[in-house]
PDB file of C-alpha atoms in Angstrom:
ATOM      1  CA  MET A   1     -14.702  -6.826  -3.751  1.00  0.00           C
ATOM      2  CA  ILE A   2     -12.021  -6.560  -6.473  1.00  0.00           C
ATOM      3  CA  ALA A   3     -13.558  -7.485 -10.021  1.00  0.00           C
ATOM      4  CA  ASP A   4     -10.789  -7.244 -12.326  1.00  0.00           C
ATOM      5  CA  ASP A   5      -7.007  -6.440 -12.856  1.00  0.00           C
ATOM      6  CA  ARG A   6      -7.729  -2.667 -13.093  1.00  0.00           C
ATOM      7  CA  GLU A   7      -9.413  -2.607  -9.751  1.00  0.00           C
ATOM      8  CA  LEU A   8      -6.628  -4.730  -8.345  1.00  0.00           C
ATOM      9  CA  THR A   9      -4.069  -2.016  -9.536  1.00  0.00           C
ATOM     10  CA  VAL A  10      -6.237   0.776  -7.951  1.00  0.00           C
ATOM     11  CA  THR A  11      -6.452  -0.993  -4.726  1.00  0.00           C
ATOM     12  CA  GLN A  12      -2.711  -1.797  -4.635  1.00  0.00           C
ATOM     13  CA  ASP A  13      -2.041   1.926  -5.376  1.00  0.00           C
ATOM     14  CA  ARG A  14      -4.406   2.994  -2.440  1.00  0.00           C
ATOM     15  CA  ILE A  15      -2.652   0.516   0.037  1.00  0.00           C
ATOM     16  CA  THR A  16       0.766   2.175  -0.986  1.00  0.00           C
ATOM     17  CA  ARG A  17      -0.557   5.690  -0.313  1.00  0.00           C
ATOM     18  CA  LEU A  18      -2.151   4.722   3.038  1.00  0.00           C
ATOM     19  CA  GLN A  19       1.121   3.067   3.956  1.00  0.00           C
ATOM     20  CA  GLN A  20       2.973   6.137   3.190  1.00  0.00           C
ATOM     21  CA  GLN A  21       0.563   8.219   5.316  1.00  0.00           C
ATOM     22  CA  VAL A  22       1.215   5.976   8.324  1.00  0.00           C
ATOM     23  CA  ALA A  23       4.932   6.142   7.695  1.00  0.00           C
ATOM     24  CA  HIS A  24       4.623   9.925   7.716  1.00  0.00           C
ATOM     25  CA  LEU A  25       2.651   9.840  11.084  1.00  0.00           C
ATOM     26  CA  ARG A  26       5.346   7.779  12.587  1.00  0.00           C
ATOM     27  CA  ARG A  27       7.981  10.268  11.615  1.00  0.00           C
ATOM     28  CA  THR A  28       5.974  13.422  12.724  1.00  0.00           C
ATOM     29  CA  VAL A  29       3.666  12.539  15.620  1.00  0.00           C
ATOM     30  CA  ALA A  30       5.853  12.562  18.817  1.00  0.00           C
ATOM     31  CA  ASN A  31       3.312  11.118  21.333  1.00  0.00           C
ATOM     32  CA  PRO A  32       2.834   7.372  21.097  1.00  0.00           C
ATOM     33  CA  ALA A  33      -0.834   7.435  22.164  1.00  0.00           C
ATOM     34  CA  ASN A  34      -1.645  10.083  19.659  1.00  0.00           C
ATOM     35  CA  TYR A  35       0.290   8.190  16.827  1.00  0.00           C
ATOM     36  CA  ARG A  36      -1.794   4.871  17.633  1.00  0.00           C
ATOM     37  CA  ALA A  37      -4.981   7.015  17.480  1.00  0.00           C
ATOM     38  CA  ALA A  38      -4.083   8.807  14.310  1.00  0.00           C
ATOM     39  CA  ALA A  39      -2.803   5.604  12.555  1.00  0.00           C
ATOM     40  CA  ALA A  40      -5.585   3.169  13.669  1.00  0.00           C
ATOM     41  CA  GLY A  41      -8.152   4.021  10.931  1.00  0.00           C
ATOM     42  CA  PHE A  42      -5.451   3.792   8.251  1.00  0.00           C
ATOM     43  CA  LEU A  43      -4.157   0.568   9.421  1.00  0.00           C
ATOM     44  CA  ALA A  44      -7.668  -0.937   9.581  1.00  0.00           C
ATOM     45  CA  GLU A  45      -8.307   0.319   6.060  1.00  0.00           C
ATOM     46  CA  ILE A  46      -4.906  -1.072   4.847  1.00  0.00           C
ATOM     47  CA  ASP A  47      -5.890  -4.493   6.423  1.00  0.00           C
ATOM     48  CA  ARG A  48      -9.269  -4.456   4.773  1.00  0.00           C
ATOM     49  CA  MET A  49      -7.876  -3.726   1.322  1.00  0.00           C
ATOM     50  CA  GLN A  50      -4.992  -6.210   1.793  1.00  0.00           C
ATOM     51  CA  ARG A  51      -7.639  -9.019   2.470  1.00  0.00           C
ATOM     52  CA  GLU A  52      -9.553  -8.099  -0.784  1.00  0.00           C
ATOM     53  CA  VAL A  53      -6.296  -8.226  -2.721  1.00  0.00           C
ATOM     54  CA  ARG A  54      -5.475 -11.672  -1.198  1.00  0.00           C
ATOM     55  CA  GLU A  55      -9.107 -12.929  -2.051  1.00  0.00           C
ATOM     56  CA  PHE A  56      -8.755 -11.718  -5.643  1.00  0.00           C
ATOM     57  CA  LEU A  57      -5.366 -13.355  -6.262  1.00  0.00           C
ATOM     58  CA  SER A  58      -6.412 -16.557  -4.568  1.00  0.00           C
ATOM     59  CA  LEU A  59      -8.837 -17.073  -7.625  1.00  0.00           C
ATOM     60  CA  HIS A  60      -7.984 -18.013 -11.157  1.00  0.00           C
ATOM     61  CA  PRO A  61      -9.496 -15.712 -13.597  1.00  0.00           C
ATOM     62  CA  SER A  62     -11.785 -18.326 -14.808  1.00  0.00           C
ATOM     63  CA  GLU A  63     -13.311 -18.587 -11.334  1.00  0.00           C
ATOM     64  CA  LEU A  64     -14.097 -14.798 -10.984  1.00  0.00           C
ATOM     65  CA  ALA A  65     -17.214 -14.988 -13.224  1.00  0.00           C
ATOM     66  CA  GLY A  66     -18.941 -17.126 -10.544  1.00  0.00           C
ATOM     67  CA  VAL A  67     -18.026 -14.818  -7.550  1.00  0.00           C
ATOM     68  CA  ALA A  68     -20.149 -11.864  -6.895  1.00  0.00           C
TER      69      ALA A  68
END
C-alpha cells in the first residue's frame, strides 16, 4: 500500500516505465500470441499498481494515519 506522496510518485513512475515496456513489446513482437504472453505479466502489475494509486488518492491525507 502507498503510504505517502513520495511512494505515490515512485509508483506512478513505475507504472509509466511498465507501460513503455508494453508499448515496446507491441511494436517489436510480431506474433499476437507471443505478444500477449510477454505482456500479460506487465499488464497485471500495471493493474495492481493503478489500484494502489487509486486507493491512495481516494483518501484525504488526514485519513491515511488510520489506514495500515
